[in-house]
Coordinates of C-alpha atoms in Angstrom, one line a residue:
X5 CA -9.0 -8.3 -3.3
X6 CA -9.7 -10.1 0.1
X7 CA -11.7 -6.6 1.1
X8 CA -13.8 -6.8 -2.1
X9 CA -14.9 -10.5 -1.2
X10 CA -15.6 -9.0 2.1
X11 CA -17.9 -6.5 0.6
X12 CA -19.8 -8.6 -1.3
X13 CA -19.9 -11.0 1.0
X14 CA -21.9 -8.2 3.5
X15 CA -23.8 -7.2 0.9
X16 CA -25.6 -10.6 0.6
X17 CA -26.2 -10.5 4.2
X18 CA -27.6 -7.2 4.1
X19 CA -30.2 -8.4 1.0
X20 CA -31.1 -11.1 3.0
X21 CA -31.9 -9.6 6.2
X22 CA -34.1 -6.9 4.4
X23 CA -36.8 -9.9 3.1
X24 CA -39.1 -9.3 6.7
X25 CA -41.4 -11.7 7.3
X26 CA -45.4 -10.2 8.3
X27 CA -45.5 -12.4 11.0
X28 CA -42.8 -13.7 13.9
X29 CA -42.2 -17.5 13.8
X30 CA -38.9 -17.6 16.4
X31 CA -40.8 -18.4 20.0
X32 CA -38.7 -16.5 22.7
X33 CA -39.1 -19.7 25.0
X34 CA -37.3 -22.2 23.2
X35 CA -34.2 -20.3 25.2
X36 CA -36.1 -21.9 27.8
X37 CA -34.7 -25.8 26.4
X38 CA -31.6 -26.5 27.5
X39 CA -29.8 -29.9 27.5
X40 CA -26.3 -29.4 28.7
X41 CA -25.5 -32.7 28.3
X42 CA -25.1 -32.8 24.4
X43 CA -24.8 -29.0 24.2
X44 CA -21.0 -29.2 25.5
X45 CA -20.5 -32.1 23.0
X46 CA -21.1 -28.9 20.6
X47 CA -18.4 -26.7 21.9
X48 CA -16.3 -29.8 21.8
X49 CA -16.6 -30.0 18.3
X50 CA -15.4 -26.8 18.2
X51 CA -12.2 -27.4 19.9
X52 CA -11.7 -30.2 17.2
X53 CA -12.0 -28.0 14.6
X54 CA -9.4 -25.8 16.1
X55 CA -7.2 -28.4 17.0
X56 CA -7.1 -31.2 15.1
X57 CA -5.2 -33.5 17.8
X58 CA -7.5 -32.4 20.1
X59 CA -9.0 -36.1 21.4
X60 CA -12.4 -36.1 23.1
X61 CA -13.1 -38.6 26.1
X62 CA -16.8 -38.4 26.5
X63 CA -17.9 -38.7 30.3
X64 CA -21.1 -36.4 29.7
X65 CA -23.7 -38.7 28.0
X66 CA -25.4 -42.2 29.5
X67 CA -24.6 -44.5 26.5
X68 CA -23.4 -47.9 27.4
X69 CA -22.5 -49.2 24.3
X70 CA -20.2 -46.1 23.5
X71 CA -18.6 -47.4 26.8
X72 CA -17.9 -50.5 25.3
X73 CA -20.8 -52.6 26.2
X74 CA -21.8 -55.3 23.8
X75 CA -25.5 -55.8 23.4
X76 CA -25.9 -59.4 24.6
X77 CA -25.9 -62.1 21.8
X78 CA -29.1 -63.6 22.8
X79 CA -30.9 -60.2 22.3
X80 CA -29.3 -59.8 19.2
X81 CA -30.4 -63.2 18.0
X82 CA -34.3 -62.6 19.3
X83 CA -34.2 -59.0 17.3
X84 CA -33.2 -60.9 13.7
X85 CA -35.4 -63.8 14.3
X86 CA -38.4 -61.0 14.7
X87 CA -36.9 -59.4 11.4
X88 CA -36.8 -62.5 9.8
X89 CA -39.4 -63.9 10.6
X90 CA -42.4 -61.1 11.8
X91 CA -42.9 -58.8 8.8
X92 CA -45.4 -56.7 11.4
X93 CA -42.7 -55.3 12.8
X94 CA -42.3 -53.6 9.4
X95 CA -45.6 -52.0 9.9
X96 CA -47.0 -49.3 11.9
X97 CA -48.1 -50.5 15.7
X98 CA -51.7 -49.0 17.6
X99 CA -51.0 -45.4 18.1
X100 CA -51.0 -46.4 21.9
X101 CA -48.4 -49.4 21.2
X102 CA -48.7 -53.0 20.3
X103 CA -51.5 -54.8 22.5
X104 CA -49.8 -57.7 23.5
X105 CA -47.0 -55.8 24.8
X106 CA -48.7 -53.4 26.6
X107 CA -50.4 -56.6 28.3
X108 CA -46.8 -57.6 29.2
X109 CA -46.0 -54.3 30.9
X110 CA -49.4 -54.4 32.6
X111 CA -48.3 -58.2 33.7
X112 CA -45.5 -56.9 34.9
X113 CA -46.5 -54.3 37.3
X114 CA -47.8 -57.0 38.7
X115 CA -45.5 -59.0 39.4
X116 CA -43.3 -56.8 40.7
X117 CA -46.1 -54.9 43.0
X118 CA -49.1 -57.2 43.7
X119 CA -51.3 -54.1 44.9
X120 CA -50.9 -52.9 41.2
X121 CA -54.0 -53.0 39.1
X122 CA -52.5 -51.3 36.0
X123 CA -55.2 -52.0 32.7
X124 CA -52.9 -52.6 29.2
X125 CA -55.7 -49.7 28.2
X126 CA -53.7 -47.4 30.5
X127 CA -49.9 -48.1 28.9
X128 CA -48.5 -45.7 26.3
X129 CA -45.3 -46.5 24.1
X130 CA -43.3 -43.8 23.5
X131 CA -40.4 -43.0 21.3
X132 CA -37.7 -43.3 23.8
X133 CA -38.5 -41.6 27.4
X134 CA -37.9 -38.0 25.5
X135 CA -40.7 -38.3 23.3
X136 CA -42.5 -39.4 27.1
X137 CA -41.3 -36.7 28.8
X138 CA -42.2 -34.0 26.0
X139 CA -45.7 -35.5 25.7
X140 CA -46.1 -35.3 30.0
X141 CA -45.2 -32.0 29.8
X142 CA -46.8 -29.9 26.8
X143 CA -50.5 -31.5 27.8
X144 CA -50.6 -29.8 30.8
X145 CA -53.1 -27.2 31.7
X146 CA -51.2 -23.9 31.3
X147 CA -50.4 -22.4 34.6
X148 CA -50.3 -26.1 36.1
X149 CA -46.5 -27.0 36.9
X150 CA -44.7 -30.4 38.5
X151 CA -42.2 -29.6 40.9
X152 CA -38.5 -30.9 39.7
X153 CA -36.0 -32.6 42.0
X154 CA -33.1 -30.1 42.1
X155 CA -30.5 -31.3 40.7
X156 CA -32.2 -32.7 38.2
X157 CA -32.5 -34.7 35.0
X158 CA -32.2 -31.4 32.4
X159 CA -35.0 -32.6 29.8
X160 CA -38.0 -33.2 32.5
X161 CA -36.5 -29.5 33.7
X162 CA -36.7 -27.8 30.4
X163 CA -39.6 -29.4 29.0
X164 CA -41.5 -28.3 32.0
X165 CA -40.2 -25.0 31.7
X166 CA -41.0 -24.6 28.0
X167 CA -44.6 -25.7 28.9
X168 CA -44.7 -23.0 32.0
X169 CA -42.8 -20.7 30.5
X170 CA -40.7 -19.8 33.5
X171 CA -38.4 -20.3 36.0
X172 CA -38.0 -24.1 37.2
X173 CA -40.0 -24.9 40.6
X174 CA -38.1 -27.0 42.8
X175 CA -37.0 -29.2 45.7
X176 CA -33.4 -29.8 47.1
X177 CA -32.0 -33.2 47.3
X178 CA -29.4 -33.2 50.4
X179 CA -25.7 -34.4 49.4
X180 CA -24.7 -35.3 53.1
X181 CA -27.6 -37.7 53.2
X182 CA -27.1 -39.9 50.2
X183 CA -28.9 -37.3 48.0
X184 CA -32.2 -38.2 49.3
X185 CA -35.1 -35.4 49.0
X186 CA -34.9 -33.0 51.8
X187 CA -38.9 -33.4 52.6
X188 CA -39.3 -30.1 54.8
X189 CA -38.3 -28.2 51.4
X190 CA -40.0 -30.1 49.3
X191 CA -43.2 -29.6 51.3
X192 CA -42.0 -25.2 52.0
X193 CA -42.8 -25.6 48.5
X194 CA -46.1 -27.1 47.6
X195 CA -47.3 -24.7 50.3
X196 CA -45.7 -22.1 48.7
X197 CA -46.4 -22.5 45.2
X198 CA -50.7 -23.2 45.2
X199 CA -49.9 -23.7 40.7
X200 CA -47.5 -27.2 42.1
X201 CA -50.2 -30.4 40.1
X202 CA -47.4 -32.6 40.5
X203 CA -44.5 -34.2 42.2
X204 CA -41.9 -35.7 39.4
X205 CA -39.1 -38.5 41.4
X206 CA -36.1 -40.1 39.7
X207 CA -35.7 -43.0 40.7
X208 CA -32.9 -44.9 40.7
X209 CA -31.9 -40.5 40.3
X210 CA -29.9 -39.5 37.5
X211 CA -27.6 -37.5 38.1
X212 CA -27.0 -38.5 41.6
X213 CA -27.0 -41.9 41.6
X214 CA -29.1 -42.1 44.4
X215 CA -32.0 -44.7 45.1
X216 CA -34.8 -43.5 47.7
X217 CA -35.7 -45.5 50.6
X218 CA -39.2 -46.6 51.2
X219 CA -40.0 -44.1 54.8
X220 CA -38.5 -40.9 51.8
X221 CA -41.0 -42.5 49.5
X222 CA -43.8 -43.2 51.9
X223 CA -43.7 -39.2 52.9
X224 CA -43.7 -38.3 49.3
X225 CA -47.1 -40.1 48.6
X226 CA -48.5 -38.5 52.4
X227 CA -47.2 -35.0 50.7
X228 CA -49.6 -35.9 47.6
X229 CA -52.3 -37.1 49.5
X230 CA -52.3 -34.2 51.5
X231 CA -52.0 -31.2 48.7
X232 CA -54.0 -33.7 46.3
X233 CA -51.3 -33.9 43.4
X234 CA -50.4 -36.2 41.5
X235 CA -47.0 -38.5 41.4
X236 CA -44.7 -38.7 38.3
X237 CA -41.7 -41.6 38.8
X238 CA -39.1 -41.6 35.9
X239 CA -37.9 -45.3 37.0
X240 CA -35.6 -45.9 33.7
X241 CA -33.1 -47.4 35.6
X242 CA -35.0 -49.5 38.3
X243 CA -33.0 -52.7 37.5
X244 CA -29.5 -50.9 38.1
X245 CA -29.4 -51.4 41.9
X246 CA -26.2 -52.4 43.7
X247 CA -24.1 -51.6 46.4
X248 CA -27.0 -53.7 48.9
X249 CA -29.9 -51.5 48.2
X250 CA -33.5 -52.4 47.7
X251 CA -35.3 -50.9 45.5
X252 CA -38.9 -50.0 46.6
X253 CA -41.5 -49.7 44.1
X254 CA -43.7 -46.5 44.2
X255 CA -46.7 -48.1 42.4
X256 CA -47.1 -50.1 45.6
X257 CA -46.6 -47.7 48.1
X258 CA -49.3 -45.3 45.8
X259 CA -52.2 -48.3 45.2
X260 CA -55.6 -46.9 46.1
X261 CA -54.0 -43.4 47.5
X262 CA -52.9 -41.1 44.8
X263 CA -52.7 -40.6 41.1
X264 CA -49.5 -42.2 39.5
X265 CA -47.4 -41.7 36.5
X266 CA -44.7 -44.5 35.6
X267 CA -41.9 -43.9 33.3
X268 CA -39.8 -46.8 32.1
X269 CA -37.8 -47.9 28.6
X270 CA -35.4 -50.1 27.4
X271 CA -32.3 -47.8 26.6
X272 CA -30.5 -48.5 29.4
X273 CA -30.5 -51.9 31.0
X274 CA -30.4 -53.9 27.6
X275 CA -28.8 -52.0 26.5
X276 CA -30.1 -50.4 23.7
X277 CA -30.3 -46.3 24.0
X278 CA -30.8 -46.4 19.4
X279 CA -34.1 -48.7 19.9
X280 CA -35.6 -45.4 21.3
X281 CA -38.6 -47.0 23.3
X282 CA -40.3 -46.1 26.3
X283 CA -43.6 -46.5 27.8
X284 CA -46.2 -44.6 30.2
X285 CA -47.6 -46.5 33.3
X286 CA -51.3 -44.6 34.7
X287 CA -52.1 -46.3 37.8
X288 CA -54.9 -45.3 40.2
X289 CA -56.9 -43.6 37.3
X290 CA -60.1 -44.1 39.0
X291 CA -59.1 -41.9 42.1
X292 CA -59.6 -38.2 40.1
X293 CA -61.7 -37.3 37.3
X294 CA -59.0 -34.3 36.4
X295 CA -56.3 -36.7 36.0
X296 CA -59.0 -39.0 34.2
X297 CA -59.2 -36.1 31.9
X298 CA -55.5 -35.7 31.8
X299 CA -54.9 -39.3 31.0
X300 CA -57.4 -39.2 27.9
X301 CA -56.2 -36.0 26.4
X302 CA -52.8 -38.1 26.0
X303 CA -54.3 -40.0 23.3
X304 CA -54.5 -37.1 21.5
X305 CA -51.4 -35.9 20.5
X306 CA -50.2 -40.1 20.4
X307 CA -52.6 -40.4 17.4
X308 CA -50.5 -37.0 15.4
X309 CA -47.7 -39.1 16.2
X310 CA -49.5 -42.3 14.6
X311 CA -47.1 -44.6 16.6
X312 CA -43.6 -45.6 18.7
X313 CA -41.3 -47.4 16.8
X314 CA -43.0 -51.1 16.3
X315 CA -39.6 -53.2 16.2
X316 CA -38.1 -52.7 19.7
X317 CA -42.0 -52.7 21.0
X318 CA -42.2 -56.1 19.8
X319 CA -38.9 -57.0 20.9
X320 CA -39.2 -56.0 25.1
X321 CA -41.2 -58.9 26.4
X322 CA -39.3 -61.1 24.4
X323 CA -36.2 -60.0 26.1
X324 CA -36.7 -59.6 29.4
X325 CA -38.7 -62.4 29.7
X326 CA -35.4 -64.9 28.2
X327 CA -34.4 -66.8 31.4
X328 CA -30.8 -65.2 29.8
X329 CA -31.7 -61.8 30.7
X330 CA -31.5 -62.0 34.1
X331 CA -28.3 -63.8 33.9
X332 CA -27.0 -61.0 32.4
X333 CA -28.5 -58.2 34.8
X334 CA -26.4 -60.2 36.8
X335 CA -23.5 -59.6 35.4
X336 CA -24.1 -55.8 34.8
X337 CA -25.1 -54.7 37.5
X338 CA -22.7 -56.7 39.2
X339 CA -19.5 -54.8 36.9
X340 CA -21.3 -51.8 37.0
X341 CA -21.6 -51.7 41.1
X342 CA -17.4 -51.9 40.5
X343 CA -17.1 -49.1 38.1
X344 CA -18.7 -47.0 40.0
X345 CA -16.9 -47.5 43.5
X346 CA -13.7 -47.2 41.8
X347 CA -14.4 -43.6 40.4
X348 CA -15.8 -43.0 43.4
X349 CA -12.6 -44.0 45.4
X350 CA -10.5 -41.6 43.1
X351 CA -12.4 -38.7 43.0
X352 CA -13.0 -38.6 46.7
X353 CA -9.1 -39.0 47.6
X354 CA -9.5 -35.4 45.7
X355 CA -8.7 -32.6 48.3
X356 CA -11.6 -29.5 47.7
X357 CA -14.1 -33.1 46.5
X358 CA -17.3 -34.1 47.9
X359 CA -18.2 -37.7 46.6
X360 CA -19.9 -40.6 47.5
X361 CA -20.5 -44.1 46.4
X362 CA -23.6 -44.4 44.1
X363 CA -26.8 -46.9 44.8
X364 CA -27.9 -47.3 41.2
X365 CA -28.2 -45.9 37.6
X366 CA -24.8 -45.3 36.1
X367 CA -24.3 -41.7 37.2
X368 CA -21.9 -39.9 40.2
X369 CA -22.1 -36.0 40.7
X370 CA -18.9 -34.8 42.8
X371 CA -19.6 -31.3 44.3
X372 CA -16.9 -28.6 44.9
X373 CA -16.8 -27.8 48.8
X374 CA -18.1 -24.0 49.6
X375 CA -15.8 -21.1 48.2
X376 CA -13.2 -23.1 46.0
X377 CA -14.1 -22.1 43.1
X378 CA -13.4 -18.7 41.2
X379 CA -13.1 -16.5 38.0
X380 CA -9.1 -16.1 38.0
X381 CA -8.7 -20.2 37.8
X382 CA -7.7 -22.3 34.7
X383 CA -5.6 -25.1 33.3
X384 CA -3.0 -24.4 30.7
X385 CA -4.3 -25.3 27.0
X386 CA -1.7 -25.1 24.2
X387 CA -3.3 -24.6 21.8
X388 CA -3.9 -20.6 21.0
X389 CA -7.5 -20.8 19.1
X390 CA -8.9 -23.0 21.4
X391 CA -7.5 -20.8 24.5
X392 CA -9.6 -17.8 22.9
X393 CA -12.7 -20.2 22.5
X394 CA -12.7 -21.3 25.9
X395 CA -11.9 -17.6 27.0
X396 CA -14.4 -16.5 25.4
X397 CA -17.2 -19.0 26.4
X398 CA -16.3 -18.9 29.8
X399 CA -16.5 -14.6 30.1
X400 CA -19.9 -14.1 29.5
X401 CA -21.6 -12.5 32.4
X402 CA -22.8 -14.9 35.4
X403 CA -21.0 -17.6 34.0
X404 CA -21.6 -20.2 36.6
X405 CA -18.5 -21.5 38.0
X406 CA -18.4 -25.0 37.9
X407 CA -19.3 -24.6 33.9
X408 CA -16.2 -22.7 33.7
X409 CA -14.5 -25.4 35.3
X410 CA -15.7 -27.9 33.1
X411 CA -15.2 -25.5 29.8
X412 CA -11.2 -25.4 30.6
X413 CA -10.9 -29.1 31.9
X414 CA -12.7 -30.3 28.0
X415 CA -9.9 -28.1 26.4
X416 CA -7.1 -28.8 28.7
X417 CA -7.5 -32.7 28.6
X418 CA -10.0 -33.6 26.4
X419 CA -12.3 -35.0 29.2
X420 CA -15.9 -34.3 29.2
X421 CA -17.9 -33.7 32.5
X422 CA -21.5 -32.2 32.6
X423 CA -21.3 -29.7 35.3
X424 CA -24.0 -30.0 37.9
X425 CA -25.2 -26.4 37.4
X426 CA -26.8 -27.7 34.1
X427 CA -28.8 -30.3 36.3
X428 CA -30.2 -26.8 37.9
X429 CA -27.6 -27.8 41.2
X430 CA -27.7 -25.3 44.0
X431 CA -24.3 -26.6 44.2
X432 CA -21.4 -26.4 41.9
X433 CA -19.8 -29.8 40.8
X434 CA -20.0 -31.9 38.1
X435 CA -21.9 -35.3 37.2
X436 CA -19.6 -38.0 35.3
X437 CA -20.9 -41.2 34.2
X438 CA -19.5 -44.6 36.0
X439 CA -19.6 -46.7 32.2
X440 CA -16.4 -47.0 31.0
X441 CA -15.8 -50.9 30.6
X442 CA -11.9 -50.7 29.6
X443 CA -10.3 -50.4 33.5
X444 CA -7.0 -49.2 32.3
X445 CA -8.7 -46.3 30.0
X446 CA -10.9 -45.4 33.0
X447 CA -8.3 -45.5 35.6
X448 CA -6.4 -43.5 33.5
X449 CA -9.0 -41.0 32.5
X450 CA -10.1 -40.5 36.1
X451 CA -6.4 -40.2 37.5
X452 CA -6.2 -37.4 35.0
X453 CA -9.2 -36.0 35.6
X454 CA -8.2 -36.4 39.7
X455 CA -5.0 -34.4 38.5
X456 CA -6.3 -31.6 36.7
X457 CA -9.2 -30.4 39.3
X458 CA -6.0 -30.5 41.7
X459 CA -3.8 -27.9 39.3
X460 CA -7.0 -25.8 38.5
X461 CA -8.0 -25.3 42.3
X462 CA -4.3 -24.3 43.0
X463 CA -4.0 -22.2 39.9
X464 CA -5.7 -19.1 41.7

C-alpha cells in the first residue's frame, strides 16, 4: 500500500515538472545573498523538529529585547500619545520621510559635528537600515563596487555582491590591533581593483565590536581623497561606546574633502529593532557631480516604495530629544560595557581562544588560533536524527571549519553562534552577541559554551 502512495505521489511530481515555462524567472545570483545570521536559525528549526526537547539559546541575532530588554516606559508613553493623539501617523509620510524629522536629523549632525552642513533635502528614511543598505547598493552603476571591511556585516556583503555579481572586494581588519583596518591592505586594494567607487566603514563595527580611532579614520578619508571615492559609514550603533573610548565622528573629519554617506536607525539603541527605521545622511554633495547624480537617482526607486514607515519616523526626535533618554543611554551603555567584559573574561580563559574586550555595539567575534581546527572533530549529540542532519550539513565539500564547529555546538547544546566565516572572516571563529540581561542565564550559557569548544578541540 505504502509503495502505491509512493507511486502516485512521484507521479504528481513528474506532471508538474513537465509544465516548462518559455522563459527563465530563477536569477542564478540570488545564490549570491547570504545572511548567515538567520539562515542557521533555519537549520535550528530543523533540529527542533527532530527533537522536540531540543531547546534553542539564540546568541546569533542583535535583538535587545529578545535579551530581555524592556523598551523604556517613557518611549512607550511618547509612542501611544502619538497614536492617540496624531492620526498622521496613520497616513503615508513624503516618499523621502517626514520634513520635520528629517530637519531633526539634519539638526543633529550638527550638533554633534559643527563642520557638518547636512540640508534636510539630503536625508532619506528608510525601512530599517536593510531596506538602506539594499537601496545603496542596487543603484550603483554596474561594474562600480564598494570595498567591504572583511569580516564584515553579511547584508552590506551580499547586497553588494548581488549588485556586482561576484566575488566580495575587500580589506582586512587586524585582530591583534583591536580589529582596526589594516590601512596598507586596504589601500593594496584600491590600487589593485581600478572598479573600487567606494569605501564602506562600520562603525562602532559589527561583528567585531571595534570602534576606529580618529588617526585610522583620518587615513581613510586621505585614501578617498587620493583615489577620489566616495565614503559609506554604517554608524547604527554610534551611541554604544564604553570601555573609555571616544567615538570620532567621520562627517567631521570628511567636511569639505570627500563625498559621504551616513547610515543611522533607531533599532538598536532604543531599542526598538520591529520599528524598522533608518535614515541616509549625504554630506558634501556639492564636491562631485557623479555622486550628485548618484544622490538624485535615489529618489527614484524611494518614490516605488512611496514611503518608510510614518509612526516610528514621527516618533525619533521625540525620543531622543526627552531629557530621559540620555538617562537611560546611561544606564545601557553602562550594563552593556559589563556584559560584554564578562563574556569576554570567559571566553578568553578558553585555551585554543583569541578574544578581546569590545569598544562598542553589542557584538564579540573570538577567533580559533592557526591549525586547531579540523574535519574529524565533534561533540556528542544524542539524539540520532539530528546526528544525521548535522552530519550531513557539515559534509558538503569545502565546508568551512569554524561553520562546522558551530553546526555541532547548535545540536550538541542548543547554543547559537554565527561563525565568523559567514562575516566573509579570513579567520575562523565565531561572533556571539554580548545582550543577554539575565547574569545567571548568561554565565551559564557562556560556561557551557567555554566547555564545549574545550571537548570539541580535544575530540580529534
Amino acid at each position: 500500500m505504502l509503495d502505491v502512495v509512493r507511486r502516485g505521489r512521484i507521479r504528481r511530481w513528474r506532471k508538474f515538472f513537465w509544465f516548462k515555462m518559455r522563459n527563465k524567472i530563477f536569477n542564478p545570483k540570488t545564490a549570491l545573498l547570504q545572511y548567515g545570521i538567520r539562515e542557521v536559525v533555519e537549520l535550528a528549526q530543523k533540529l527542533g523538529e527532530a527533537d522536540p526537547r531540543f531547546q534553542f539559546i539564540g546568541e546569533n541575532i542583535g535583538d535587545p529585547v529578545a535579551k530581555g530588554w524592556n523598551v523604556p516606559r517613557f518611549i512607550k508613553e511618547i509612542l501611544a500619545d502619538l497614536i492617540t493623539k496624531n492620526n498622521g501617523v496613520y497616513g503615508y509620510a513624503h516618499s523621502r520621510g517626514i520634513l520635520t524629522s528629517r530637519q531633526w536629523v539634519a539638526d543633529c549632525s550638527k550638533k554633534l559635528c559643527p563642520s557638518s552642513r547636512l540640508d534636510p533635502e539630503h536625508v532619506f528614511f528608510t525601512n530599517g537600515l536593510g531596506a538602506a543598505i539594499s537601496l545603496l547598493y542596487r543603484t550603483l552603476k554596474p561594474g562600480a563596487r564598494i570595498i567591504q571591511p572583511h569580516p564584515g556585516y553579511p547584508a552590506h556583503i551580499s547586497n553588494e555582491k548581488f549588485s556586482a555579481g561576484g566575488n566580495s572586494i575587500g580589506y582586512r581588519s587586524i585582530p591583534e590591533n583591536g580589529w582596526s583596518p589594516d590601512l596598507d591592505h586596504l589601500e593594496s586594494q584600491l590600487k589593485k581593483h581600478p572598479e573600487i567607487a567606494g569605501i564602506l566603514l562600520i562603525n562602532p563595527n559589527n561583528p567585531t565590536g571595534a570602534v576606529y580611532d580618529e588617526s585610522v579614520l583620518q587615513h581613510i578619508v586621505g585614501l578617498a581623497e587620493r583615489y577620489r571615492l566616495m565614503l559609506i559609514s554604517d554608524e547604527v550603533y554610534f551611541r554604544l561606546v564604553f570601555n573609555k573610548t571616544d567615538y570620532v565622528h567621520l562627517t567631521e573629519l570628511a567636511a569639505g574633502r570627500v563625498p559621504l554617506v551616513v547610515m543611522r536607525g533607531m533599532s538598536k539603541d532604543i531599542p526598538w529593532p520591529g520599528g524598522r527605521c533608518g535614515w541616509l545622511e549625504f554630506h558634501n554633495i556639492g564636491l562631485d557631480r557623479n555622486f550628485m547624480s548618484y544622490f538624485e537617482s535615489l529618489k527614484k526607486p524611494l518614490l516605488l516604495e512611496v514611503c518608510a514607515a510614518t509612526l516610528p519616523q514621527a516618533a525619533a526626535p521625540l525620543i531622543y530629544e526627552s531629557p530621559l533618554y540620555a538617562q537611560w543611554l546611561k544606564q545601557y551603555t553602562q550594563e552593556l560595557e559589563q556584559i560584554s567584559n564578562d563574556i569576554a573574561d570567559i571566553l578568553g580563559a578558553v585555551p585554543g581562544l583569541k578574544v578581546r574586550p569590545i569598544q562598542g555595539a553589542f557584538y564579540l567575534m573570538a577567533l580559533f588560533e592557526d591549525g586547531l581546527l579540523n574535519r574529524r572533530q565533534s561533540l556528542p549529540i544524542k539524539n540520532k536524527r539530528v546526528k544525521e542532519i548535522i552530519s550531513r550539513a557539515a559534509s558538503v565539500k569545502q565546508f568551512p571549519l569554524d561553520k562546522r564547529f558551530a553546526y555541532y555546538l547548535l545540536a550538541s547544546t542548543g547554543i547559537c553562534v554565527v561563525p565568523a566565516s559567514d562575516f566573509s572572516s579570513p579567520w575562523p571563529g565565531f561572533r556571539v552577541t554580548t545582550l543577554d540581561r539575565d547574569p545567571v542565564h548568561r554565565k551559564n550559557t557562556y560556561r557551557k559554551l567555554a566547555q564545549a569548544i574545550g571537548k570539541y578541540l580535544a575530540s580529534a
